[in-house]
XYZ file of C-alpha atoms in Angstrom:
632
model
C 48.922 83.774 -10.727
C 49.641 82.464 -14.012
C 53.319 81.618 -13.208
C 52.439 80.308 -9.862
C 50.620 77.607 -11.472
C 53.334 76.909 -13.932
C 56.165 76.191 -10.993
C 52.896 74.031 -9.245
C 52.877 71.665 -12.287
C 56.638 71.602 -12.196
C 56.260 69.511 -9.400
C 54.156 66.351 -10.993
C 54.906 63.213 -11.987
C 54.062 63.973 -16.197
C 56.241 67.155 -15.845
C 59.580 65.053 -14.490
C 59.518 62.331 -16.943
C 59.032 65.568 -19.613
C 61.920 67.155 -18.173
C 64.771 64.372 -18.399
C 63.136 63.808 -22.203
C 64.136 67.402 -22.915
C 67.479 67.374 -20.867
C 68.447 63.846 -22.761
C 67.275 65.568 -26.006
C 69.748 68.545 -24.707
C 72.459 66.237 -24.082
C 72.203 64.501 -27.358
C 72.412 67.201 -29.787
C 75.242 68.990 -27.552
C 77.238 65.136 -28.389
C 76.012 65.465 -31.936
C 77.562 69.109 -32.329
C 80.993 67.496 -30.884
C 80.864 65.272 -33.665
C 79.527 67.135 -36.497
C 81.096 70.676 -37.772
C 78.364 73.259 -38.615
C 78.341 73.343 -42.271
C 78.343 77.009 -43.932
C 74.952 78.175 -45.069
C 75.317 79.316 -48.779
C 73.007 81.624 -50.628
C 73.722 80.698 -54.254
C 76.587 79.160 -56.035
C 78.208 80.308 -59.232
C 80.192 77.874 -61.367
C 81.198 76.160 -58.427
C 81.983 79.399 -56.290
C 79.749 79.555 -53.319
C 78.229 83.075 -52.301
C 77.863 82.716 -48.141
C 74.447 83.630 -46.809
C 76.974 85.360 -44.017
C 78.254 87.579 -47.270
C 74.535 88.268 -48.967
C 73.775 89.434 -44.981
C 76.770 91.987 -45.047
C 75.920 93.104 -48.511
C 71.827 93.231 -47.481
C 72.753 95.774 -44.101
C 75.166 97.758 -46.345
C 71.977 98.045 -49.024
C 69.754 98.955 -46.076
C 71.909 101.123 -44.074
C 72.392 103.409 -47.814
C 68.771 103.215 -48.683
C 68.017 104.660 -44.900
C 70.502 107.589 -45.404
C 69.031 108.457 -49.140
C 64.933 108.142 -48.021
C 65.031 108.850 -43.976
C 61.805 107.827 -42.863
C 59.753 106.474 -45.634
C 62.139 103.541 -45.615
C 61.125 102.633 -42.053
C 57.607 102.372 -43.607
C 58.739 100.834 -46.588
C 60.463 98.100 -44.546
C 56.961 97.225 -43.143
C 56.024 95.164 -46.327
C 57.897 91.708 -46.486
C 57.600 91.919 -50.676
C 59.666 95.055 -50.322
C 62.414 93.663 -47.928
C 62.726 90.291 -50.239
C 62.902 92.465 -53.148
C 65.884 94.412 -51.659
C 67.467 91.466 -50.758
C 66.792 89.544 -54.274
C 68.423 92.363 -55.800
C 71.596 92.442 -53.820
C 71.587 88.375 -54.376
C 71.458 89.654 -58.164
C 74.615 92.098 -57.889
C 76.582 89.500 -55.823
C 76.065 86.749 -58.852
C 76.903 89.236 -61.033
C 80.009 90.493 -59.521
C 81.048 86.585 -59.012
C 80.204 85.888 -63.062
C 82.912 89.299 -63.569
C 85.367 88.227 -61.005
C 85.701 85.155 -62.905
C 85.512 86.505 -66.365
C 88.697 88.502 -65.087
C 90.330 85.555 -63.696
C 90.293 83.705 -67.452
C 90.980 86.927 -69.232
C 94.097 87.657 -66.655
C 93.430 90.742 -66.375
C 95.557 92.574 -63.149
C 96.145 95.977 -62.322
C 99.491 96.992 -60.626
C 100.658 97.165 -57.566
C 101.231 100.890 -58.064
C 97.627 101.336 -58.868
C 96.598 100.171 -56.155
C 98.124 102.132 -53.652
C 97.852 104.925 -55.602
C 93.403 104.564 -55.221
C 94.291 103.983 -51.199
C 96.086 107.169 -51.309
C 93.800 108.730 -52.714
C 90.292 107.345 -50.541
C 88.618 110.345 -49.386
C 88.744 107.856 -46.028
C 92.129 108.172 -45.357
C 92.998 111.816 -46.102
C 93.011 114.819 -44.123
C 93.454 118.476 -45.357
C 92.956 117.151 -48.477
C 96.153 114.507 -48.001
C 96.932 111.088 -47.434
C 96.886 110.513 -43.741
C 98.533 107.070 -42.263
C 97.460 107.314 -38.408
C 94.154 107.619 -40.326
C 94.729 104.747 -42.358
C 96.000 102.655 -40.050
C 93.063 103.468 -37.385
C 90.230 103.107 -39.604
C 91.836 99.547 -40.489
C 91.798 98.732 -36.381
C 88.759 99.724 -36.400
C 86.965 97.816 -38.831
C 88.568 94.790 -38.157
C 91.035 94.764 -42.119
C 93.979 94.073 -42.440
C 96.593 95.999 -45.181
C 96.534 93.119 -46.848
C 92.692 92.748 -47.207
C 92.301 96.254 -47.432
C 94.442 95.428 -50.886
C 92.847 92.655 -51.890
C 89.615 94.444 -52.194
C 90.527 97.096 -53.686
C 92.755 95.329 -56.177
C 89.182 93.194 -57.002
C 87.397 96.400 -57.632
C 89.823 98.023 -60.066
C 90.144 94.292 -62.476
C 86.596 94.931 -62.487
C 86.590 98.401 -63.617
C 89.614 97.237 -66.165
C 87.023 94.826 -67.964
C 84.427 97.441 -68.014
C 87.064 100.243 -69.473
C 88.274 98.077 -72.422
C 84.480 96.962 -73.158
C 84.011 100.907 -73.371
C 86.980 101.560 -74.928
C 86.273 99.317 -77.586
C 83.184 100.644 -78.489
C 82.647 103.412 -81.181
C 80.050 105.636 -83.125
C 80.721 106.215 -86.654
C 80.673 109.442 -87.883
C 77.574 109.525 -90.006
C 75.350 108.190 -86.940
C 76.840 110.675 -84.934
C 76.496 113.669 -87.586
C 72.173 112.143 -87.794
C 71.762 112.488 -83.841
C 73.125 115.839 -83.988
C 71.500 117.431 -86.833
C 68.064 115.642 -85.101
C 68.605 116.835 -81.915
C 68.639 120.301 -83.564
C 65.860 119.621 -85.510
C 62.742 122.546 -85.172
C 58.970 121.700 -86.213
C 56.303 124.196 -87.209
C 52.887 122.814 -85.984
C 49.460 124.192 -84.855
C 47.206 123.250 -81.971
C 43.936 123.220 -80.853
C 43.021 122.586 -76.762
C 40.144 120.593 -75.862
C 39.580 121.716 -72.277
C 38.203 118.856 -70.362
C 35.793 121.297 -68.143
C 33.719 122.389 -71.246
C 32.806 118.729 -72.548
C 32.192 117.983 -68.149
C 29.667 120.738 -68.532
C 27.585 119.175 -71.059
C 27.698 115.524 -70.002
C 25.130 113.685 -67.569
C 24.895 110.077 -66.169
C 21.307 108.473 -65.218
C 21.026 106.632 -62.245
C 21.578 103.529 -64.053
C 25.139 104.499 -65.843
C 25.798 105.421 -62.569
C 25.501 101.847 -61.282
C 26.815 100.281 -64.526
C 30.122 102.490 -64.046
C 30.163 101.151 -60.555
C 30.080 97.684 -61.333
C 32.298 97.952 -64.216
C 34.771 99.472 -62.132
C 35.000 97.416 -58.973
C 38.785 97.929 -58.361
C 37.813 102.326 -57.906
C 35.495 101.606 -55.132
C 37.939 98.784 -53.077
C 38.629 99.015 -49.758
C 41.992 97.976 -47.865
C 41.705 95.607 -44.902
C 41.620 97.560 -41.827
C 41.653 96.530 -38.024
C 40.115 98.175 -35.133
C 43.228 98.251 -32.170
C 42.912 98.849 -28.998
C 46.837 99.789 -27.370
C 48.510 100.535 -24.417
C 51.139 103.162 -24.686
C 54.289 103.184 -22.367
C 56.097 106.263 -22.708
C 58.976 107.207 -20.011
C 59.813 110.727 -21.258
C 63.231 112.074 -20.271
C 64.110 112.529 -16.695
C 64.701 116.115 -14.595
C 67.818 116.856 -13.780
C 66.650 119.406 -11.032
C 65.222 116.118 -9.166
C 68.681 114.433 -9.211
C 70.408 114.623 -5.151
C 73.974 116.895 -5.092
C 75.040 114.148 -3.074
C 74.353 111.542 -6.276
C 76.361 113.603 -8.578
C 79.770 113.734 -6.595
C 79.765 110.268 -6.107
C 78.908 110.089 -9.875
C 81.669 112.294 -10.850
C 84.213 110.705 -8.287
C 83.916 107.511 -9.831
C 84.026 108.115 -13.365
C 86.444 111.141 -13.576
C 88.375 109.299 -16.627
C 85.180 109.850 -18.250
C 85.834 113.998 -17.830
C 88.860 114.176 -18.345
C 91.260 114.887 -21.403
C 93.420 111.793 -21.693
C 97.306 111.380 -21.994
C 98.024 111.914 -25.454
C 101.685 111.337 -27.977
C 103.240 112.011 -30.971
C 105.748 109.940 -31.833
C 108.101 109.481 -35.051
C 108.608 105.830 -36.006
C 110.896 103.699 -38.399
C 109.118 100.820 -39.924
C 110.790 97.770 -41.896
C 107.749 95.129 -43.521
C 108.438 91.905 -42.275
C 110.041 89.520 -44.319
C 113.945 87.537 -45.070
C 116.421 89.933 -43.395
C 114.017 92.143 -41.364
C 115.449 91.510 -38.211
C 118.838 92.171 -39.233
C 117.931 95.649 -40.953
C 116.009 96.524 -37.961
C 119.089 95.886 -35.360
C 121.011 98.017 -37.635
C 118.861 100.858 -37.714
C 118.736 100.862 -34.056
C 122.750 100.764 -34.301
C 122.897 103.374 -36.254
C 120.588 105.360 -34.559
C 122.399 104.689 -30.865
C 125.843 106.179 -32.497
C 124.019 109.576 -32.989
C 122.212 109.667 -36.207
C 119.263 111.642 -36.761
C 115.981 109.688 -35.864
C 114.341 111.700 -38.857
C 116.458 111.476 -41.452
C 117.057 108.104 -41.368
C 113.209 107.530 -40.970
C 112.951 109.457 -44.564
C 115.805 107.385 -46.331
C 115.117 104.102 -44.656
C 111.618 103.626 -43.275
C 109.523 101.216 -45.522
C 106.492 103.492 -44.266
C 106.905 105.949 -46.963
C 103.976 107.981 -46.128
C 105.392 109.337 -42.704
C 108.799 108.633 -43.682
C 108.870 111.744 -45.652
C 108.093 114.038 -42.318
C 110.912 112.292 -40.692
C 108.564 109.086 -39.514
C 105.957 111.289 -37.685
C 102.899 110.107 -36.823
C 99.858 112.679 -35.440
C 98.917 112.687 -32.034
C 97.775 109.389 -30.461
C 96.035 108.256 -27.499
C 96.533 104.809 -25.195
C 94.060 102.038 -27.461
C 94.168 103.578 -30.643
C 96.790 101.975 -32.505
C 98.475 98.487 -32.629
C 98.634 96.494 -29.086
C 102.165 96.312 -28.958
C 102.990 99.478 -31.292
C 100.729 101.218 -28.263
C 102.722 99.692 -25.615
C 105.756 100.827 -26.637
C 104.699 103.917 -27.668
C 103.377 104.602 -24.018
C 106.598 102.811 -22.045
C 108.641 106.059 -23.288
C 109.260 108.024 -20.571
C 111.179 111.215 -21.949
C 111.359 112.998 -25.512
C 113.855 111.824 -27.371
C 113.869 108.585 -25.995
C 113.672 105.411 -28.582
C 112.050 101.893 -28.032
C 113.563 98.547 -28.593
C 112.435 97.128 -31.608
C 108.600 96.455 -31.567
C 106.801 93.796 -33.887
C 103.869 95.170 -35.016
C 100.707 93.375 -37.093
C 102.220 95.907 -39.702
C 106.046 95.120 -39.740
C 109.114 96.125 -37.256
C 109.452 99.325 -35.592
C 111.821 101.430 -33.631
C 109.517 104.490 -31.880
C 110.712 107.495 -29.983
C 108.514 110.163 -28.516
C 108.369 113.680 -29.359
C 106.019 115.214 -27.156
C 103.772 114.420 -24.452
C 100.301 115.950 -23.277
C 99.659 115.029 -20.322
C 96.079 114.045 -18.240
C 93.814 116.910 -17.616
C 90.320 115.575 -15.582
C 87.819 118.670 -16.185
C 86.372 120.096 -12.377
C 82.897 119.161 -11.519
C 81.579 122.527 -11.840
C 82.095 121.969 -15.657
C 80.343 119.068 -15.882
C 77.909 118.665 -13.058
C 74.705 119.748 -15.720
C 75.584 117.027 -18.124
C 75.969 114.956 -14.843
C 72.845 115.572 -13.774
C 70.844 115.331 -16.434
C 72.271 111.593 -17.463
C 71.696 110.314 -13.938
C 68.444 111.944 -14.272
C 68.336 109.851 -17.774
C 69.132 106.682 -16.360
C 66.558 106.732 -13.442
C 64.174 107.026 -15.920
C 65.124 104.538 -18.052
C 65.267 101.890 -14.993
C 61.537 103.555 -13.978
C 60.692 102.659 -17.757
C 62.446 99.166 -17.747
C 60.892 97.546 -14.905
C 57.084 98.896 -15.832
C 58.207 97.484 -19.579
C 58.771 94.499 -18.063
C 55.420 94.528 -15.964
C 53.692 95.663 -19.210
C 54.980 92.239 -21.443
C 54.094 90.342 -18.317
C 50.770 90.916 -17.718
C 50.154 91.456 -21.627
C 50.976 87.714 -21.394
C 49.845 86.709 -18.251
C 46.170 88.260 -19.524
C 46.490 87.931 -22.774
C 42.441 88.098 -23.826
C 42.420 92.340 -22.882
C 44.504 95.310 -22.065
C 42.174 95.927 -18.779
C 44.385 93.905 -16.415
C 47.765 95.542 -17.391
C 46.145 99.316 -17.286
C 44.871 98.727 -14.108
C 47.883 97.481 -12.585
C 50.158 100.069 -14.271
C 47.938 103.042 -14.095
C 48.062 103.290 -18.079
C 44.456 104.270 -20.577
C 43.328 101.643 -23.048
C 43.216 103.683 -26.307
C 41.630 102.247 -28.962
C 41.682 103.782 -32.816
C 38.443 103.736 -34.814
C 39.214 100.702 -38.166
C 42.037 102.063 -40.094
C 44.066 100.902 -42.912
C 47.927 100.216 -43.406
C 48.655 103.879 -43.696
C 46.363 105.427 -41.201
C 47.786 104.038 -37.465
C 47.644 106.538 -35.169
C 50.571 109.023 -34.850
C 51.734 107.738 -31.599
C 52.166 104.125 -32.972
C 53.233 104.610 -36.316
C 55.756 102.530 -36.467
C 56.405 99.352 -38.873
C 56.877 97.044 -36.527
C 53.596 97.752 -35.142
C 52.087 97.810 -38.427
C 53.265 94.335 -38.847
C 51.874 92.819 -35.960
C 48.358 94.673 -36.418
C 48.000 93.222 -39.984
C 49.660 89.546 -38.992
C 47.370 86.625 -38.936
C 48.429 85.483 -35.572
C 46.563 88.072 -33.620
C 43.414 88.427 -35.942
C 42.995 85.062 -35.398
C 44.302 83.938 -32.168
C 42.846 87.386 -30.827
C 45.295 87.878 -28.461
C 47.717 90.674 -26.958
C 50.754 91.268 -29.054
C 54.364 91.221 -27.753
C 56.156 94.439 -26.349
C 56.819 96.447 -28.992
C 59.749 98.827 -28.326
C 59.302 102.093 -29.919
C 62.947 103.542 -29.029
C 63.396 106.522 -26.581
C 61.744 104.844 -23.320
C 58.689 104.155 -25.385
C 57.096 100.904 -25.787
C 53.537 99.273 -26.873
C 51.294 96.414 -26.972
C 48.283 96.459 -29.578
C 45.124 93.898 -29.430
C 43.256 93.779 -32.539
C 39.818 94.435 -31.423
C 38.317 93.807 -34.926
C 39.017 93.133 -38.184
C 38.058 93.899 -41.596
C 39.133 92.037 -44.598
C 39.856 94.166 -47.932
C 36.521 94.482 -50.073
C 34.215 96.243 -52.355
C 32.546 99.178 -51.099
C 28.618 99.063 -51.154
C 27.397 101.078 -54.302
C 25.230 103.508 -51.243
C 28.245 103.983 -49.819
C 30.256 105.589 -52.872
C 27.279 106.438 -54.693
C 28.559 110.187 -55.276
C 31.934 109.005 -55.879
C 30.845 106.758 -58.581
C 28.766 109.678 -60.154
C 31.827 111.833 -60.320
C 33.597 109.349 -61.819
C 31.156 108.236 -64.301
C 30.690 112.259 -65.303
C 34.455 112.159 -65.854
C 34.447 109.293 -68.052
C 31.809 110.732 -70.092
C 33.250 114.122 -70.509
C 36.540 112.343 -71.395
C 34.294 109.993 -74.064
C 33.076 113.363 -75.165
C 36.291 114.983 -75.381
C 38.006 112.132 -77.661
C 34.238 112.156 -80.166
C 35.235 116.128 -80.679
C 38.745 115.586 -80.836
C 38.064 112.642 -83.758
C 35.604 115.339 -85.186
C 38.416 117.955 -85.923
C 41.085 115.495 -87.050
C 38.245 114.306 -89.822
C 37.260 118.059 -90.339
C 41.115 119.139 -90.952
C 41.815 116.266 -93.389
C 38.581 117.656 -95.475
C 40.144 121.228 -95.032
C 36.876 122.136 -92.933
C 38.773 123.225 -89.580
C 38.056 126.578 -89.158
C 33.970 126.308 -89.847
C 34.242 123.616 -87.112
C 36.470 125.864 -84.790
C 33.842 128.429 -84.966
C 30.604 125.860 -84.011
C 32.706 124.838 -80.932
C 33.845 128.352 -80.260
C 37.885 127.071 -79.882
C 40.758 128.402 -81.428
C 43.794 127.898 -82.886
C 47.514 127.900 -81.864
C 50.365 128.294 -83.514
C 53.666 126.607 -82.900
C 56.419 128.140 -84.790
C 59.898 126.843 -84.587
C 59.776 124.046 -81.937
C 62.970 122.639 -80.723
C 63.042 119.671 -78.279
C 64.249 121.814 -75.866
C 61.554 124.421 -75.996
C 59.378 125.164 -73.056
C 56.297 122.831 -73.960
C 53.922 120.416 -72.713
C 55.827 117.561 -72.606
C 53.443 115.090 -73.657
C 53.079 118.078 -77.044
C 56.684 117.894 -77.718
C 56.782 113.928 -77.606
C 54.085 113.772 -80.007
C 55.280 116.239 -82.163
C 58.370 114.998 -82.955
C 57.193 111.088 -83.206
C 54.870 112.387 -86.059
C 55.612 112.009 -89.671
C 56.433 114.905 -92.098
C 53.494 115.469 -93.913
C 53.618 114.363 -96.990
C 49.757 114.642 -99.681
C 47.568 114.260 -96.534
C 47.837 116.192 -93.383
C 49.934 114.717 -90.192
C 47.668 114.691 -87.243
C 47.190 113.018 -83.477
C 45.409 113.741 -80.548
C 47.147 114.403 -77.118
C 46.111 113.523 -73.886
C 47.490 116.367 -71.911
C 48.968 116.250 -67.894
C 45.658 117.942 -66.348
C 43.269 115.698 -68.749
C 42.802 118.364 -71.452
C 43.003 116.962 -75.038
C 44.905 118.649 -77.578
C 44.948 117.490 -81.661
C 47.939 118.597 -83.756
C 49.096 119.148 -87.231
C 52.474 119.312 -88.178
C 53.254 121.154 -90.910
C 56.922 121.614 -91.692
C 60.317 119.667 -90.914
C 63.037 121.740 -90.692
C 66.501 119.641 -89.970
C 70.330 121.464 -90.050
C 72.429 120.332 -92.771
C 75.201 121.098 -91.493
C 77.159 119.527 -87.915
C 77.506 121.078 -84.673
C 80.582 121.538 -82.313
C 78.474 119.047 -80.345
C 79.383 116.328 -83.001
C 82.731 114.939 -81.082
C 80.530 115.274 -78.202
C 77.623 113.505 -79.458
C 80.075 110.523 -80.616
C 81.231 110.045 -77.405
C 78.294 109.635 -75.909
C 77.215 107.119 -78.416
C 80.582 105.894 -77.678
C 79.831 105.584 -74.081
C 76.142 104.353 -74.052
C 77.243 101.284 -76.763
C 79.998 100.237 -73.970
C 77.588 99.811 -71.338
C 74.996 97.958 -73.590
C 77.944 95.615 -74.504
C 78.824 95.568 -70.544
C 74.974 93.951 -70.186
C 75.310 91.998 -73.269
C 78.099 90.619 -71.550
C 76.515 90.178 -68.331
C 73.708 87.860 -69.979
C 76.118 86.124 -71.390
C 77.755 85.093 -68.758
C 74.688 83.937 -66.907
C 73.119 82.230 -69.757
C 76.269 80.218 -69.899
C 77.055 80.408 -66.420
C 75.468 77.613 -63.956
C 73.713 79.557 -61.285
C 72.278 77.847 -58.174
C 69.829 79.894 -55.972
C 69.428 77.817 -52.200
C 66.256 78.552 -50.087
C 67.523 80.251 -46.834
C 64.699 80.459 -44.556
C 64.407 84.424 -43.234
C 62.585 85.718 -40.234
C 61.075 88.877 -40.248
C 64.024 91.377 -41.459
C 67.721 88.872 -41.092
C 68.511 85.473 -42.894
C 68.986 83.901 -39.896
């Protein structure tokens, strides 16, 4: 066996002397990384202000994770070309420079919002509310759980709104004047009298014909209609574990299962609690100790948790926080909170991440574990689950072995496994097999390693207790198709083209014979007819590309105002307007109107801005090498 001979050569002379090179190569750079700090990796600087490749990373998964909740499953495929990927990433490099360039424009500017502001936009985070109100336990869990602090929590936000004050007085600044506001509105209301006459694409297809030889010349004129996309010929072994059946699953197994993790089924301990809070800071300690004074000569926990506690969002329902479970708040807030043993009772004064407190407990829930009769299906069916997971594990492993071991044909590891070579007939980047469908696959079918190397591909997990490996039996690089090949194809084509020549000759025809005043006698040799359009407001339910044209055409003035439309199903269409009609007067839309001017100048100041900043700005972009789909 392959790895047989590998622990055989171990053993040699050569292979010893290799092995204390690499272990004193080892030993070296472990010394060197003693003496030397790791130095940051930086995406781009700006001004002097770095941009961490760690921070483009954390902006790149928040871009990807959005763009994968807005598309679903044409992301995964569009993640399977690298252009697209770099591109996302590019542009979030892009936002992050600009952001930096506005952050600083801020800082010279000093612009600042309050402190009220800001926790007035906490407040009001959809995040942090509940029954359409502020929530702290919310707040304060969400925090734990992403890893924030208050204070950074703050911070960010704080950023974000001096950003959105730059933007507001670059908007509010802006204006429309009255006149170009009263012109857009009396436009937009503008109507247009016109007629129209429909070249239908069909009837000019009807008469046309191509000879062999147009045929031909339309094919070689035309190489890029007739391509075809490199393609590869797999062959593929397809692990696929399925789910596992509970009914196979021993009694006996489930007990034990159940005996061991009866937390798991069970309703935990739960509290509420009330709590007084001072922020940290000169004198804390002090006004904490007195608190708990006051409170151990009989004063009401909650009212002095409304007039006192610096936590003014449960201070005003007397300090009460909603029901908690053991983990889910502060270390030592939750060991206090849990050392109470009776309602009523109140803690000594806890130091928190989030200030002092003084806690007492208001009512307890206590343990409930649910019976096994409740649970034993869900039992069963995850040990069920799990069996065939470790079933699909060790053949996966098996699989990437001999895949390697072999690594010249699939035979060896369907053999041994039990599995059918499949194999797919050539196919292109968008034809793989439904089965393997996947963009990682897609990848490695199209990389150069294995069309060239001609070897077996790594295990490829496909989630849910499938995996694959692919061998690219063949491969076909992108070209022209012969001319026998597409020969019908390139007839259709080349008909369609010369009904379309056709089309434009008549269309030219009637725009010459309606300048002479001749229309109608050529209307009736064609057998068309005319259309009127009487009263045609930009709104009105027309062919778009009609209602473009029409109102980019002149006002007829001596000669007649003409053009010739290419319509949405390839129909041509020639018009002639014939009367402007425009309001005089101004609309209740006006103040409207002006506002929207208003608006749209801001933001093309806002970009003005922006390229003013970088053009002045001194912007360096560093090459971060990327693997596949991470920086790093």
């Amino acid at each position: 066996m392959f790895f047989d001979k590998l622990r055989a050569g171990a053993q040699s002379t050569v292979s010893k002397v290799i092995l204390v090179l690499i272990i004193l190569s080892f030993a070296l750079a472990g010394v060197g990384s003693y003496v030397t700090r790791p130095v940051q990796e930086v995406a781009a600087v700006v001004n002097g202000d770095e941009i961490s490749a760690q921070a483009l990373e954390n902006a790149y998964r928040n871009e990807r994770a959005r763009l994968e909740s807005q598309l679903g499953a044409q992301f995964s495929q569009l993640l399977g070309d690298p252009a697209y990927v770099q591109q996302i990433r590019r542009s979030v490099l892009e936002q992050m420079v600009e952001q930096r360039l506005i952050d600083q424009k801020v800082a010279q500017l000093e612009l600042r919002v309050s402190d009220d502001q800001v926790r007035s936009t906490i407040r009001a985070m959809p995040e942090f509310q509940q029954d359409g109100r502020f929530n702290n336990d919310r707040y304060l869990q969400l925090l734990a759980r992403s890893g924030l602090s208050p204070e950074q929590l703050r911070d960010s936000v704080r950023q974000d709104l001096n950003r959105q004050l730059l933007l507001e007085a670059l908007i509010g600044s802006s204006f429309s004047l009255n006149n170009e506001a009263g012109l857009l509105d009396r436009l937009s209301r503008q109507q247009r009298d016109a007629q129209h006459v429909t070249l239908p694409l069909a009837t000019f297809a009807a008469q046309a014909d191509v000879s062999e030889q147009e045929v031909e010349d339309y094919y070689r004129q035309h190489p890029e209609r007739f391509q075809r996309p490199e393609q590869v010929r797999l062959n593929y072994l397809l692990l696929d574990g399925g789910t596992g059946s509970a009914a196979e699953v021993e009694p006996q197994a489930i007990e034990d299962y159940y005996l061991a993790n009866q937390a798991t089924y069970g309703q935990p301990e739960s509290r509420k609690v009330a709590h007084i809070m001072v922020n940290k800071g000169e004198g804390a300690p002090e006004r904490i100790a007195a608190l708990a004074e006051r409170l151990a000569n009989g004063e009401d926990f909650a009212e002095l948790a409304k007039t006192e506690s610096d936590d003014v969002f449960s201070g005003r329902n007397g300090g009460e926080l909603e029901w908690m479970q053991a983990g889910t708040m502060d270390p030592a807030f939750d060991s206090a909170a849990f050392a109470l043993q009776q309602v009523g009772e109140v803690s000594e004064v806890v130091e928190s991440e989030f200030g002092l407190h003084l806690i007492t407990l208001l009512e307890l829930r206590p343990a409930r574990v649910k019976p096994l009769a409740e649970v034993r299906d869900v039992i069963a069916q995850r040990l069920a689950d799990e069996q065939a997971a470790n079933a699909f594990y060790a053949q996966e492993q098996r699989l990437a072995e001999l895949a390697f071991e072999f690594p010249d044909s699939l035979d060896m590891a369907a053999r041994e496994l039990g599995l059918e070579v499949r194999s797919t007939g050539f196919v292109a980047a968008g034809e793989l097999p439904a089965d393997i469908n996947d963009p990682r696959v897609l990848s490695e079918a199209f990389s150069e390693r294995l069309r060239e190397q001609r070897v077996n591909s790594d295990l490829i997990e496909l989630g849910s207790n499938r995996a694959v490996v692919i061998h690219v039996a063949e491969y076909r690089p992108a070209a022209v198709r012969e001319l026998d090949e597409v020969a019908e194809l390139a007839r259709q084509w080349a008909l369609q083209d010369k009904a379309a020549e056709l089309a434009r000759q008549a269309a030219a025809e009637l725009q010459q014979a309606w300048s002479r005043g001749e229309q109608d006698a050529w209307l009736d040799q064609h057998g068309m007819t005319l259309s009127e359009l009487d009263g045609v407001t930009r709104e009105s339910e027309q062919e778009p590309a009609i209602l473009d044209a029409l109102f980019a055409m002149p006002a007829p003035q001596q000669a007649p105002s003409l053009k010739t439309v290419s319509l949405a199903n390839g129909d041509l269409a020639v018009l002639r307007l014939i009367a402007v009609s425009t309001p005089e007067q101004a609309s209740e839309l006006l103040a409207q109107i002006r506002q929207g001017q208003s608006g749209m100048q801001g933001q093309r100041e806002y970009q003005s801005l922006i390229g003013a900043l970088r053009a002045a700005a001194k912007i360096e972009y560093r090459n971060l090498e990327n693997q596949g789909d991470s920086f790093f």
